[in-house]
Short mmCIF file of C-alpha atoms and ligand atoms in Angstrom, two decimals:
data_model
loop_
_atom_site.label_atom_id
_atom_site.label_comp_id
_atom_site.label_asym_id
_atom_site.label_seq_id
_atom_site.Cartn_x
_atom_site.Cartn_y
_atom_site.Cartn_z
CA UNK A 8 0.00 0.00 0.00
CA UNK A 9 1.20 3.49 -0.82
CA UNK A 10 1.53 5.65 2.27
CA UNK A 11 -0.95 8.52 2.33
CA UNK A 12 1.62 11.16 2.99
CA UNK A 13 5.33 11.42 2.95
CA UNK A 14 6.04 11.33 6.66
CA UNK A 15 9.54 10.71 8.04
CA UNK A 16 11.30 7.38 7.51
CA UNK A 17 9.93 7.50 3.97
CA UNK A 18 12.49 10.13 3.00
CA UNK A 19 15.59 8.78 1.27
CA UNK A 20 18.88 9.42 2.99
CA UNK A 21 22.44 8.20 3.05
CA UNK A 22 23.37 5.78 5.89
CA UNK A 23 23.78 7.67 9.16
CA UNK A 24 27.20 8.64 10.41
CA UNK A 25 27.71 7.12 13.84
CA UNK A 26 29.23 8.99 16.75
CA UNK A 27 28.34 10.87 19.90
CA UNK A 28 28.21 14.21 18.05
CA UNK A 29 25.08 12.97 16.29
CA UNK A 30 23.26 12.16 19.54
CA UNK A 31 20.28 14.35 20.21
CA UNK A 32 19.33 14.66 23.89
CA UNK A 33 15.71 13.87 24.78
CA UNK A 34 13.39 14.62 27.68
CA UNK A 35 10.19 13.13 29.13
CA UNK A 36 6.90 14.63 27.85
CA UNK A 37 6.19 16.95 30.80
CA UNK A 38 9.77 18.23 30.63
CA UNK A 39 9.66 18.91 26.91
CA UNK A 40 11.95 21.85 26.12
CA UNK A 41 12.21 24.56 23.45
CA UNK A 42 14.62 22.17 21.69
CA UNK A 43 11.85 19.60 21.02
CA UNK A 44 9.26 22.28 20.23
CA UNK A 45 11.51 24.04 17.72
CA UNK A 46 12.70 20.79 16.17
CA UNK A 47 9.15 19.63 15.46
CA UNK A 48 7.84 23.07 14.48
CA UNK A 49 10.63 23.13 11.87
CA UNK A 50 9.64 19.62 10.68
CA UNK A 51 6.03 20.77 10.33
CA UNK A 52 7.03 23.79 8.25
CA UNK A 53 8.71 21.32 5.87
CA UNK A 54 5.71 18.94 5.86
CA UNK A 55 3.33 21.83 5.24
CA UNK A 56 5.21 22.86 2.10
CA UNK A 57 4.06 19.55 0.64
CA UNK A 58 0.87 18.81 2.56
CA UNK A 59 -0.67 22.15 3.43
CA UNK A 60 -3.86 21.38 1.53
CA UNK A 61 -4.50 18.10 3.37
CA UNK A 62 -3.52 19.47 6.77
CA UNK A 63 -5.51 22.71 6.48
CA UNK A 64 -8.75 21.11 5.23
CA UNK A 65 -11.37 21.43 7.99
CA UNK A 66 -13.46 18.50 9.22
CA UNK A 67 -16.57 20.03 7.60
CA UNK A 68 -15.08 19.35 4.15
CA UNK A 69 -15.35 15.60 4.83
CA UNK A 70 -19.10 14.96 4.65
CA UNK A 71 -19.12 11.16 4.99
CA UNK A 72 -19.45 8.87 7.97
CA UNK A 73 -19.00 5.38 6.56
CA UNK A 74 -19.31 2.49 9.04
CA UNK A 75 -16.02 1.60 10.66
CA UNK A 76 -14.73 -1.77 9.37
CA UNK A 77 -14.78 -4.64 11.87
CA UNK A 78 -11.14 -5.51 11.24
CA UNK A 79 -8.35 -3.14 12.29
CA UNK A 80 -6.43 -3.99 9.12
CA UNK A 81 -9.60 -3.02 7.20
CA UNK A 82 -9.64 0.32 9.04
CA UNK A 83 -6.23 1.14 7.55
CA UNK A 84 -7.95 1.40 4.15
CA UNK A 85 -10.98 3.48 5.21
CA UNK A 86 -11.54 6.67 3.20
CA UNK A 87 -13.86 9.45 4.28
CA UNK A 88 -15.27 11.17 1.20
CA UNK A 89 -12.08 12.15 -0.51
CA UNK A 90 -8.42 12.01 0.28
CA UNK A 91 -6.14 9.24 1.43
CA UNK A 92 -6.87 6.14 3.49
CA UNK A 93 -7.04 6.80 7.21
CA UNK A 94 -4.04 4.49 7.83
CA UNK A 95 -5.00 3.84 11.47
CA UNK A 96 -4.83 0.41 13.11
CA UNK A 97 -7.50 0.16 15.84
CA UNK A 98 -10.54 -1.94 16.75
CA UNK A 99 -13.95 -0.48 16.01
CA UNK A 100 -15.20 -1.02 19.58
CA UNK A 101 -12.20 0.90 20.93
CA UNK A 102 -13.24 3.98 18.92
CA UNK A 103 -17.03 4.20 18.60
CA UNK A 104 -18.47 6.21 21.47
CA UNK A 105 -15.14 6.10 23.33
CA UNK A 106 -12.92 8.70 24.94
CA UNK A 107 -9.89 8.59 22.67
CA UNK A 108 -6.44 10.19 22.97
CA UNK A 109 -3.72 10.54 20.36
CA UNK A 110 -0.07 11.03 21.29
CA UNK A 111 1.79 12.94 18.58
CA UNK A 112 -1.43 14.24 16.97
CA UNK A 113 0.31 16.73 14.67
CA UNK A 114 -2.18 19.00 12.85
CA UNK A 115 -5.18 16.91 13.95
CA UNK A 116 -5.40 15.05 10.67
CA UNK A 117 -6.73 11.97 12.47
CA UNK A 118 -8.76 13.73 15.17
CA UNK A 119 -10.69 15.81 12.66
CA UNK A 120 -11.84 12.58 10.93
CA UNK A 121 -12.33 10.35 13.98
CA UNK A 122 -14.19 13.10 15.87
CA UNK A 123 -17.45 11.97 14.25
CA UNK A 124 -17.15 8.44 15.64
CA UNK A 125 -15.79 8.99 19.13
CA UNK A 126 -17.27 10.58 22.24
CA UNK A 127 -14.25 12.82 22.71
CA UNK A 128 -10.75 13.18 21.32
CA UNK A 129 -7.69 14.53 23.09
CA UNK A 130 -4.61 15.25 21.00
CA UNK A 131 -1.21 16.12 22.41
CA UNK A 132 2.04 16.95 20.64
CA UNK A 133 5.44 18.65 20.92
CA UNK A 134 4.69 21.07 18.10
CA UNK A 135 2.89 24.26 19.10
CA UNK A 136 2.48 25.09 15.42
CA UNK A 137 0.74 21.78 14.64
CA UNK A 138 -1.57 22.11 17.67
CA UNK A 139 -2.74 25.54 16.48
CA UNK A 140 -3.74 24.04 13.14
CA UNK A 141 -5.37 21.03 14.82
CA UNK A 142 -7.66 23.32 16.84
CA UNK A 143 -8.76 25.17 13.68
CA UNK A 144 -9.66 22.11 11.60
CA UNK A 145 -11.32 19.80 14.17
CA UNK A 146 -14.89 19.43 15.49
CA UNK A 147 -15.81 20.71 18.99
CA UNK A 148 -15.46 17.31 20.69
CA UNK A 149 -11.70 17.39 19.98
CA UNK A 150 -9.32 19.10 22.43
CA UNK A 151 -5.64 19.75 21.76
CA UNK A 152 -3.25 20.36 24.65
CA UNK A 153 0.53 20.68 24.56
CA UNK A 154 2.40 17.69 25.93
CA UNK A 155 4.17 19.78 28.61
CA UNK A 156 0.99 21.56 29.78
CA UNK A 157 0.46 19.54 32.96
CA UNK A 158 -2.34 21.77 34.26
CA UNK A 159 -4.15 21.58 30.92
CA UNK A 160 -3.78 17.80 30.75
CA UNK A 161 -4.57 16.93 34.40
CA UNK A 162 -8.40 17.01 33.91
CA UNK A 163 -7.97 14.14 31.42
CA UNK A 164 -6.07 11.84 33.81
CA UNK A 165 -7.84 8.44 34.32
CA UNK A 166 -10.54 9.34 31.75
CA UNK A 167 -9.26 7.81 28.49
CA UNK A 168 -10.58 4.51 27.06
CA UNK A 169 -8.24 4.27 24.07
CA UNK A 170 -4.88 5.73 23.07
CA UNK A 171 -4.07 5.70 19.37
CA UNK A 172 -0.94 6.67 17.48
CA UNK A 173 -0.23 7.00 13.80
CA UNK A 174 3.27 7.59 12.39
CA UNK A 175 4.20 7.99 16.04
CA UNK A 176 5.79 4.96 17.75
CA UNK A 177 7.86 4.33 14.62
CA UNK A 178 10.00 7.35 15.60
CA UNK A 179 10.38 6.60 19.32
CA UNK A 180 13.56 5.03 20.63
CA UNK A 181 13.52 2.90 23.77
CA UNK A 182 14.08 5.80 26.16
CA UNK A 183 11.35 7.98 24.64
CA UNK A 184 8.91 5.10 24.26
CA UNK A 185 9.30 4.27 27.96
CA UNK A 186 8.67 7.86 28.98
CA UNK A 187 5.64 7.95 26.69
CA UNK A 188 4.19 4.83 28.30
CA UNK A 189 4.66 6.31 31.78
CA UNK A 190 2.92 9.49 30.58
CA UNK A 191 0.04 7.66 28.88
CA UNK A 192 -0.53 5.39 31.89
CA UNK A 193 -1.71 8.54 33.71
CA UNK A 194 -4.55 9.02 31.23
CA UNK A 195 -5.79 5.48 30.52
CA UNK A 196 -8.48 3.89 32.66
CA UNK A 197 -7.64 0.36 33.87
CA UNK A 198 -8.66 -1.98 31.04
CA UNK A 199 -8.14 0.80 28.48
CA UNK A 200 -6.21 -0.02 25.32
CA UNK A 201 -3.16 1.52 23.70
CA UNK A 202 -2.54 0.94 19.98
CA UNK A 203 1.13 1.32 19.07
CA UNK A 204 2.49 1.42 15.51
CA UNK A 205 6.05 0.15 15.93
CA UNK A 206 8.23 0.03 12.83
CA UNK A 207 8.98 -3.42 11.40
CA UNK A 208 10.86 -3.29 8.08
CA UNK A 209 9.83 -5.36 5.11
CA UNK A 210 13.11 -6.59 3.54
CA UNK A 211 11.49 -6.45 0.10
CA UNK A 212 11.08 -2.67 0.43
CA UNK A 213 13.77 -0.03 0.18
CA UNK A 214 14.71 1.31 3.60
CA UNK A 215 15.62 4.82 4.69
CA UNK A 216 17.35 5.31 8.06
CA UNK A 217 16.41 2.52 10.49
CA UNK A 218 17.90 2.14 13.98
CA UNK A 219 17.49 -0.43 16.76
CA UNK A 220 15.50 0.96 19.73
CA UNK A 221 18.59 1.37 21.91
CA UNK A 222 20.07 3.88 19.46
CA UNK A 223 20.00 7.54 20.51
CA UNK A 224 17.92 10.08 18.62
CA UNK A 225 19.89 11.40 15.67
CA UNK A 226 20.54 15.07 14.93
CA UNK A 227 21.24 14.36 11.29
CA UNK A 228 18.18 12.12 10.85
CA UNK A 229 15.26 13.48 12.89
CA UNK A 230 12.88 11.30 10.91
CA UNK A 231 14.72 8.01 11.41
CA UNK A 232 12.64 4.98 12.39
CA UNK A 233 13.32 2.45 15.16
CA UNK A 234 12.64 -1.24 14.49
CA UNK A 235 11.04 -3.12 17.40
CA UNK A 236 11.04 -6.90 17.76
CA UNK A 237 8.37 -8.60 19.91
CA UNK A 238 11.09 -9.01 22.55
CA UNK A 239 11.85 -5.27 22.43
CA UNK A 240 8.18 -4.58 23.15
CA UNK A 241 8.19 -7.01 26.08
CA UNK A 242 11.33 -5.33 27.43
CA UNK A 243 9.65 -1.94 27.03
CA UNK A 244 6.57 -2.77 29.10
CA UNK A 245 8.45 -4.74 31.79
CA UNK A 246 7.78 -3.07 35.16
CA UNK A 247 5.08 -0.84 33.65
CA UNK A 248 1.31 -1.28 34.10
CA UNK A 249 0.65 -2.77 30.67
CA UNK A 250 0.28 -6.19 29.09
CA UNK A 251 0.32 -7.18 25.43
CA UNK A 252 -3.19 -8.11 24.26
CA UNK A 253 -2.04 -8.96 20.74
CA UNK A 254 0.23 -7.92 17.91
CA UNK A 255 -0.16 -8.02 14.16
CA UNK A 256 2.52 -7.51 11.52
CA UNK A 257 1.64 -5.61 8.36
CA UNK A 258 4.38 -6.11 5.73
CA UNK A 259 2.70 -3.51 3.47
CA UNK A 260 2.70 -0.82 6.16
CA UNK A 261 5.99 -2.08 7.65
CA UNK A 262 4.49 -2.13 11.11
CA UNK A 263 4.34 -4.25 14.21
CA UNK A 264 0.92 -3.14 15.45
CA UNK A 265 0.82 -3.87 19.17
CA UNK A 266 -2.27 -3.61 21.35
CA UNK A 267 -1.52 -3.01 25.02
CA UNK A 268 -3.96 -3.12 27.92
CA UNK A 269 -3.62 -0.73 30.85
CA UNK A 270 -3.48 -2.82 34.03
CA UNK A 271 -4.64 -1.63 37.45
CA UNK A 272 -1.88 -0.11 39.59
CA UNK A 273 -0.38 -2.57 42.06
C1 LIG B 563 5.01 12.08 11.83
S1 LIG B 563 4.03 13.14 12.77
C2 LIG B 563 2.45 12.32 12.84
C3 LIG B 563 1.27 13.24 13.08
C4 LIG B 563 -0.09 12.56 13.28
N1 LIG B 563 -0.02 11.44 14.18
C5 LIG B 563 -0.72 12.13 11.97
O1 LIG B 563 -0.77 10.93 11.72
O2 LIG B 563 -1.18 13.00 11.22
C6 LIG B 563 4.69 12.81 14.40
C7 LIG B 563 4.22 13.81 15.42
O3 LIG B 563 4.58 13.35 16.71
C8 LIG B 563 5.07 14.45 17.48
N2 LIG B 563 5.96 13.85 18.48
C9 LIG B 563 7.05 13.09 18.26
N3 LIG B 563 7.54 12.62 19.43
C10 LIG B 563 6.72 13.10 20.40
C11 LIG B 563 6.67 12.94 21.80
N4 LIG B 563 7.56 12.18 22.45
N5 LIG B 563 5.68 13.57 22.47
C12 LIG B 563 4.75 14.31 21.82
N6 LIG B 563 4.74 14.48 20.49
C13 LIG B 563 5.71 13.88 19.80
C14 LIG B 563 5.72 15.38 16.49
O4 LIG B 563 5.72 16.69 16.94
C15 LIG B 563 4.82 15.19 15.26
O5 LIG B 563 3.78 16.14 15.24
#
């Protein structure tokens, strides 16, 4: 399947140069700094040069509400009216009428479409620029709050049924992914589900810059992807209040879709 838009990893690049000078420091979501904000605002300015029409189209320009497919792999192909497939892996019953959150929501491209199916939608992101656009293009049941805005996010703690991510976990190394899980555990109700789109390369497809999860973030390759084995995922959730409900590999999407359940705190 052709990817709907040309997000990270899809860009061609020479193999990365190793070395500590390339290491980009990272911080947990609530401690997000100007460095992360500026880095992702700059990425969004680049994306918008190519995708401004898609990203700036308001939810009202998508008139359809087709039934959600029963299969999560079927959902990947769903189209609303015009435009590209929704490219989201999630179960129908985890979306319809649910309180849904998206980590790394960007310009609200998913929230503005899913808003018509869900009870409420909370999007959070590093990029202040993307969040401003998300608020303009989404229906009123969608809220967008910056990832470091603890006071703005606190009312949503323990209220979320389902966390989704699209083009998100593919860019998270082990350190960031762990911080993200700790952050998201604050929002999910016990029994709530988290859908993660880890990168899993298809050897038949040309690869851009792909690291193992223990690799640091790269200055030179901000859009690099991190490949997660099933064992990497198990290592990631060890000691955290999650269990793996299931995983599904999509060679076409080059993903290890993993469904986690939020456990009760011990
Ligand atoms: C490739 S974009 C995907 C946007 C959106 N999910 C979509 O499908 O349209 C990745 C987004 O994740 C955000 N992001 C990356 N790492 C993040 C983190 N640790 N916390 C919050 N946002 C993050 C970036 O700012 C960017 O907007």
